[in-house]
Tab-separated table of C-alpha atoms in Angstrom:
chain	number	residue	atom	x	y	z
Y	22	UNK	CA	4.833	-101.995	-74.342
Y	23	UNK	CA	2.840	-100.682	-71.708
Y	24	UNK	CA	3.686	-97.680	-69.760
Y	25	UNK	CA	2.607	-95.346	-67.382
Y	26	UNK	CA	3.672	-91.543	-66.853
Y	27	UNK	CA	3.297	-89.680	-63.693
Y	28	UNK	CA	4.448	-86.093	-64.626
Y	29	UNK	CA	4.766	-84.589	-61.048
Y	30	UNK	CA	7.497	-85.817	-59.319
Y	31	UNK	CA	6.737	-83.662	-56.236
Y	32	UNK	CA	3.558	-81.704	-55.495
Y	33	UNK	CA	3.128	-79.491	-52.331
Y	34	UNK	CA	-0.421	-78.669	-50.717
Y	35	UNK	CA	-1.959	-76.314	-48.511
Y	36	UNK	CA	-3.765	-78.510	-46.095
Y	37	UNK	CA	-7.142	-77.961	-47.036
Y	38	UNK	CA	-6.759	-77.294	-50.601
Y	39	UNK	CA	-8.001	-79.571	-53.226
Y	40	UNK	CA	-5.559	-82.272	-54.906
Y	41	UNK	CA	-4.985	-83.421	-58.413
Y	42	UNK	CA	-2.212	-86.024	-59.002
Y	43	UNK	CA	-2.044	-86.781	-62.730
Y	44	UNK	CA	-1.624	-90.308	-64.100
Y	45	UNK	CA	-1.350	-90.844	-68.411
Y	46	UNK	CA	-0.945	-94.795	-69.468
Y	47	UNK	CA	0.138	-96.336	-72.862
Y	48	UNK	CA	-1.369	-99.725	-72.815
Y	49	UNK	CA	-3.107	-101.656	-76.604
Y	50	UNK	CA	-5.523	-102.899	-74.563
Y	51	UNK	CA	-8.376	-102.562	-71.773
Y	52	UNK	CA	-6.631	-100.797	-69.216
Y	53	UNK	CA	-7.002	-102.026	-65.343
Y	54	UNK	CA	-5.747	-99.160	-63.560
Y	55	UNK	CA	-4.474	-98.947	-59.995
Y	56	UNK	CA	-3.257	-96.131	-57.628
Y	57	UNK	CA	-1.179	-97.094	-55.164
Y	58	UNK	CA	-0.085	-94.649	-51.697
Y	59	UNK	CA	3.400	-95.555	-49.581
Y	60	UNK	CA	3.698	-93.754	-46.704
Y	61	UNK	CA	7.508	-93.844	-45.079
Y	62	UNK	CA	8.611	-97.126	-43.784
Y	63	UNK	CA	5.315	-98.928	-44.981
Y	64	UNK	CA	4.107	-101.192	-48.096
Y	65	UNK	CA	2.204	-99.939	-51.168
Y	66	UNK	CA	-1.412	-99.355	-49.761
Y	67	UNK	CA	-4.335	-99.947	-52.592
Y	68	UNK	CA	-6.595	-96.710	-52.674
Y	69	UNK	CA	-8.768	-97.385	-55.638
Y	70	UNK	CA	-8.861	-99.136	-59.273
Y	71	UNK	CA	-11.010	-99.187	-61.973
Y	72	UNK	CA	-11.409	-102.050	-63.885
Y	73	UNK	CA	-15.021	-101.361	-66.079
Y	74	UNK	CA	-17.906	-99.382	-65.631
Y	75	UNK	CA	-18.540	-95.971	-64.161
Y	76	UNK	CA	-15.210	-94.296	-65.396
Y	77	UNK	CA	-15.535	-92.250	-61.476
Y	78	UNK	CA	-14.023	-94.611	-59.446
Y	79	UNK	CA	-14.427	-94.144	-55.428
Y	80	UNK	CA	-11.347	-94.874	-53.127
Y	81	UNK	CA	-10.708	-95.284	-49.428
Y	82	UNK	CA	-9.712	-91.982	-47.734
Y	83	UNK	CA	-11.665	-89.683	-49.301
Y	84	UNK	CA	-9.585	-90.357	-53.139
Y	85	UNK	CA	-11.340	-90.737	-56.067
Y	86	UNK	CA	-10.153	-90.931	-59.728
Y	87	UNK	CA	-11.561	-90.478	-63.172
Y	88	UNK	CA	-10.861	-92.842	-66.070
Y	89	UNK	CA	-10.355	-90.501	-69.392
Y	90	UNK	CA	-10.222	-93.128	-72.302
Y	91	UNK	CA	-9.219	-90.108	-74.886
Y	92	UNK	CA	-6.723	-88.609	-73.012
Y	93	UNK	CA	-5.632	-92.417	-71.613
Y	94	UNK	CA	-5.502	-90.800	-68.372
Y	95	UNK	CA	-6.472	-92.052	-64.780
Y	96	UNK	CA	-6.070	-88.463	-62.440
Y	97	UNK	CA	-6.218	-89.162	-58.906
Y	98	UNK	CA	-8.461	-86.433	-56.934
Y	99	UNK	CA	-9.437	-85.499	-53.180
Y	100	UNK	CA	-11.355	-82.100	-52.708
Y	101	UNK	CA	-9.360	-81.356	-49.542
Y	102	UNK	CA	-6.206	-83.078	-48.175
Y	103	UNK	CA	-5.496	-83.766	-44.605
Y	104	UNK	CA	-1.947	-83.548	-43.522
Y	105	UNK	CA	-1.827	-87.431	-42.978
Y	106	UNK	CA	-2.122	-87.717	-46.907
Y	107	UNK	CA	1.694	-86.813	-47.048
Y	108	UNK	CA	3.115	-89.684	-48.798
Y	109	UNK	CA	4.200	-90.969	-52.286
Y	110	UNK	CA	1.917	-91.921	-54.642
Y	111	UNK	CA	2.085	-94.563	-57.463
Y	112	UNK	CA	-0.649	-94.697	-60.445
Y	113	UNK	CA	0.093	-98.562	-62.169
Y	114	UNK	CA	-2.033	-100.451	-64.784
Y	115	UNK	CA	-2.377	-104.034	-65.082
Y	116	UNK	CA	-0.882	-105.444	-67.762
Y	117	UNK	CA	-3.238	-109.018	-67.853
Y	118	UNK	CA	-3.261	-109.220	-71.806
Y	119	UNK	CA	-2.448	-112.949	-72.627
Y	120	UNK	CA	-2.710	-113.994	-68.832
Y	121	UNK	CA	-0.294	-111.905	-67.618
Y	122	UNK	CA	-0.560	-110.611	-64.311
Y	123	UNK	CA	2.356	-107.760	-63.599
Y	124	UNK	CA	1.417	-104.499	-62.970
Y	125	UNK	CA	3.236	-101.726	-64.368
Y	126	UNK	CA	4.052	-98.693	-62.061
Y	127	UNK	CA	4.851	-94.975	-62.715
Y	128	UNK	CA	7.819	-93.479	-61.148
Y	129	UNK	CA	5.731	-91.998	-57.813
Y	130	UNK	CA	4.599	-88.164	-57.170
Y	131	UNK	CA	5.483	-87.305	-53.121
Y	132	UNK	CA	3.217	-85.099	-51.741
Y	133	UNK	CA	4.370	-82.791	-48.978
Y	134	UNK	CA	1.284	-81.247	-47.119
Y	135	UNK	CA	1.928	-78.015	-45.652
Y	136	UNK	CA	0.123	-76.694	-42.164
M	10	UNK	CA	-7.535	-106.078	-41.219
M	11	UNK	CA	-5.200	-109.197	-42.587
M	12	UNK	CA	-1.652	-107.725	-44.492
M	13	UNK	CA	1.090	-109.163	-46.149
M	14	UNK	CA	4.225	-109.559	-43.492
M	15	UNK	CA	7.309	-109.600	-44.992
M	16	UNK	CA	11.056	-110.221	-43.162
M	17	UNK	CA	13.543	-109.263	-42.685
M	18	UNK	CA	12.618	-105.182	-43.274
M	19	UNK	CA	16.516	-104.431	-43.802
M	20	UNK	CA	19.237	-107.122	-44.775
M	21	UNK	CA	22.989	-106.027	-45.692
M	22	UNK	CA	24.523	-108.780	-47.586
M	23	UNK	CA	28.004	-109.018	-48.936
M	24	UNK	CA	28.678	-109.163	-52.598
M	25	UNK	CA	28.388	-112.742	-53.918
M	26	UNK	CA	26.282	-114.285	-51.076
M	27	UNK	CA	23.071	-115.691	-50.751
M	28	UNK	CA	19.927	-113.943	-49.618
M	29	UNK	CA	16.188	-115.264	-48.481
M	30	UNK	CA	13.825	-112.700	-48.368
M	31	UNK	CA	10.840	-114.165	-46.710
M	32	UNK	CA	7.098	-113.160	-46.957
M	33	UNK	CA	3.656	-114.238	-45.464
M	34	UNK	CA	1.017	-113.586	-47.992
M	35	UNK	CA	-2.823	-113.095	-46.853
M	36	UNK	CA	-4.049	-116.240	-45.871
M	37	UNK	CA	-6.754	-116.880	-48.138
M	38	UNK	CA	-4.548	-115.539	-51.353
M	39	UNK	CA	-3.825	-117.740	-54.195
M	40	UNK	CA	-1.418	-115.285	-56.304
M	41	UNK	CA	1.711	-114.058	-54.904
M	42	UNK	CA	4.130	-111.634	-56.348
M	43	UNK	CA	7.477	-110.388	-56.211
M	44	UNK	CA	8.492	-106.746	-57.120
M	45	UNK	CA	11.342	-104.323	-56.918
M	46	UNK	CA	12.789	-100.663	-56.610
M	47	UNK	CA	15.535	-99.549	-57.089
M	48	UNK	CA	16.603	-96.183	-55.101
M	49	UNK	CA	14.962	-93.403	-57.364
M	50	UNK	CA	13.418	-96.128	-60.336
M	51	UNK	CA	10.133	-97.428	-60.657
M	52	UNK	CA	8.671	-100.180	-59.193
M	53	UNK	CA	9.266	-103.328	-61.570
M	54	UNK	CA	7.356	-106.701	-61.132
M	55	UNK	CA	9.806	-109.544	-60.505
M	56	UNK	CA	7.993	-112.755	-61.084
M	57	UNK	CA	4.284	-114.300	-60.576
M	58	UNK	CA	3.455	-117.293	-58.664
M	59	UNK	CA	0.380	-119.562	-58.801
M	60	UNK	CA	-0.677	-123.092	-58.223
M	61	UNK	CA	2.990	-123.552	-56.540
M	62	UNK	CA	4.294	-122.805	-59.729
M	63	UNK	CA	5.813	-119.457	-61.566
M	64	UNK	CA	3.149	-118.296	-63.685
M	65	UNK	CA	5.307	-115.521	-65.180
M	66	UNK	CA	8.963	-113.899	-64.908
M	67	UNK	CA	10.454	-110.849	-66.497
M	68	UNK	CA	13.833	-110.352	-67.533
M	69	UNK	CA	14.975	-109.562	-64.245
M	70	UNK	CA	14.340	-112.752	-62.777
M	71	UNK	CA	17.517	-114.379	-64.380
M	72	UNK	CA	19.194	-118.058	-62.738
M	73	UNK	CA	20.116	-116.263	-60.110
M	74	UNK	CA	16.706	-115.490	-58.363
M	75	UNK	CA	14.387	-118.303	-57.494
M	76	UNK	CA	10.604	-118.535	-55.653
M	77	UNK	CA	9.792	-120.950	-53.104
M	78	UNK	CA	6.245	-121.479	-51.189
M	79	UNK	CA	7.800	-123.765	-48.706
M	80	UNK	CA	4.771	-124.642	-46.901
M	81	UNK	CA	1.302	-123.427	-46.533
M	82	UNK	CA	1.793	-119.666	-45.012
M	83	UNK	CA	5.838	-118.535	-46.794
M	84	UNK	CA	6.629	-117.174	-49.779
M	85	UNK	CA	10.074	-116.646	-50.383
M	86	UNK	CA	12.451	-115.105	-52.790
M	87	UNK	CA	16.279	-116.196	-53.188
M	88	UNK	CA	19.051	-114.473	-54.963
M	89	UNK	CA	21.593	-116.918	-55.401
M	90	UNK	CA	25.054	-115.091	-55.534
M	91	UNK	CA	24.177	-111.266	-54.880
M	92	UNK	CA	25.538	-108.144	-57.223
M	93	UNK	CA	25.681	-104.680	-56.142
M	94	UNK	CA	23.021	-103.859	-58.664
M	95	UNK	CA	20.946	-106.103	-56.719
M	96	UNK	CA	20.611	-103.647	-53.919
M	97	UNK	CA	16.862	-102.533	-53.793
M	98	UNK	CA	13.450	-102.483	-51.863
M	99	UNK	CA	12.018	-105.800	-52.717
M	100	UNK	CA	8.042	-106.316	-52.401
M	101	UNK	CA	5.886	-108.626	-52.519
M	102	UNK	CA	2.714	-108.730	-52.828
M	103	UNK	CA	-0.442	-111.562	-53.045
M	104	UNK	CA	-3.707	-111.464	-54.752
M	105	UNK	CA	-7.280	-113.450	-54.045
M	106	UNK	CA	-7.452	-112.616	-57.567
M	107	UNK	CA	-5.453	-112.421	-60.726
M	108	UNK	CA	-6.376	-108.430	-60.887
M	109	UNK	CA	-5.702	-107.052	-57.001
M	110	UNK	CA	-2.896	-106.924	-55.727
M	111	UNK	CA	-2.054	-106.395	-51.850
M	112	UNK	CA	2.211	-105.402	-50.909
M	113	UNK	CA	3.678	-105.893	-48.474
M	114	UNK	CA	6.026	-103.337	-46.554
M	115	UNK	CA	8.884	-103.938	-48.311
M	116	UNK	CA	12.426	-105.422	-47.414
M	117	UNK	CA	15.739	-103.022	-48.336
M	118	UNK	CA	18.572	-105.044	-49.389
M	119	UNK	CA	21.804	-103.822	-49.446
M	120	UNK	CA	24.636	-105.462	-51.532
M	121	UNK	CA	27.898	-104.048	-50.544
């Protein structure tokens, strides 16, 4: 069954500092991968996803992540975070083997961005 | 920049009763989506809706939940007799295609 792992369940930054949220997915097939951000009191916002192609895959604020096919990883990167990045963030892959069309979420890493 | 609505953003239901949760998807989309979380759990995809029909369902999505696109802008999701277990953030989400997927902000129900 597919799967996805987010080790970190809480990561704090310097504002400033570079960021590295890790993402690993079990999944037989072509992965479609997905991170997802939730800041408090909103919806799950779509940063970036990778479906084929270059395995560096640009986002919206700044984000970008790097598909890893032999380490079935998807890490999500931003060379330096802005306090306004403190939120929770959710790596998922889609699951669309045989039509399906669910996508299957890690449990979240919060990220608390320190002054 | 069009979003997914969704209302109410906090109902507190009694054990047993009836709910409507009640979403307005992009306007354009063609695939809506319900998902869940529980307090501290992952996020777990409900049931998928397409061509005013339920394209797929996981186990979750037992006789007591049901979809609805009443008319041409709602989406809405019923839970027939409520549990305490039922008690969770409930999204949903729609799609102009199959493989993205836009939430909403979410709607915390509380069984009690």
């Amino acid at each position: 069954a597919q799967s996805v792992t987010q080790p970190d369940i809480h990561i704090t930054v310097s504002e400033g500092a570079s960021l590295e949220l890790r993402c690993n997915y079990s999944y037989g097939a072509t992965p479609y991968l997905f991170w997802y951000v939730q800041s408090p009191g909103q919806g799950l916002q779509l940063l970036l996803k990778y479906f084929s192609g270059d395995t560096l895959v640009q986002g919206i604020k700044g984000f970008e992540a790097e598909f890893k096919r032999s380490q079935s990883s998807f890490n999500l990167r931003k060379p330096s975070v802005h306090w306004s990045d403190a939120a929770e963030y959710f790596c998922a892959v889609g699951a669309f083997q045989g039509g399906s069309e669910k996508l299957v979420f890690g449990k979240g890493t919060k990220l608390t961005v320190n002054p | 920049e069009p979003e997914v609505t969704q209302t109410p953003s906090h109902q507190v239901t009694q054990m047993g009763q009836e709910v409507i949760l009640r979403c307005v998807p992009i306007s354009n989309h063609l695939y809506f989506y319900w998902y869940r979380q529980i307090l501290g759990q992952k996020v777990e995809f409900l049931v998928s809706f397409y061509n005013n029909e339920i394209s797929e369902k996981s186990e979750i999505f037992d006789d007591q939940f049901s979809v609805e696109r009443p008319d041409g802008s709602n989406f809405t999701l019923k839970i027939r007799s409520t549990k305490l277990e039922d008690s969770a953030m409930y999204f949903c989400a729609s799609g102009g295609l199959a493989y993205e997927q836009y939430f909403g902000p979410g709607t915390r129900l509380t069984v009690t």
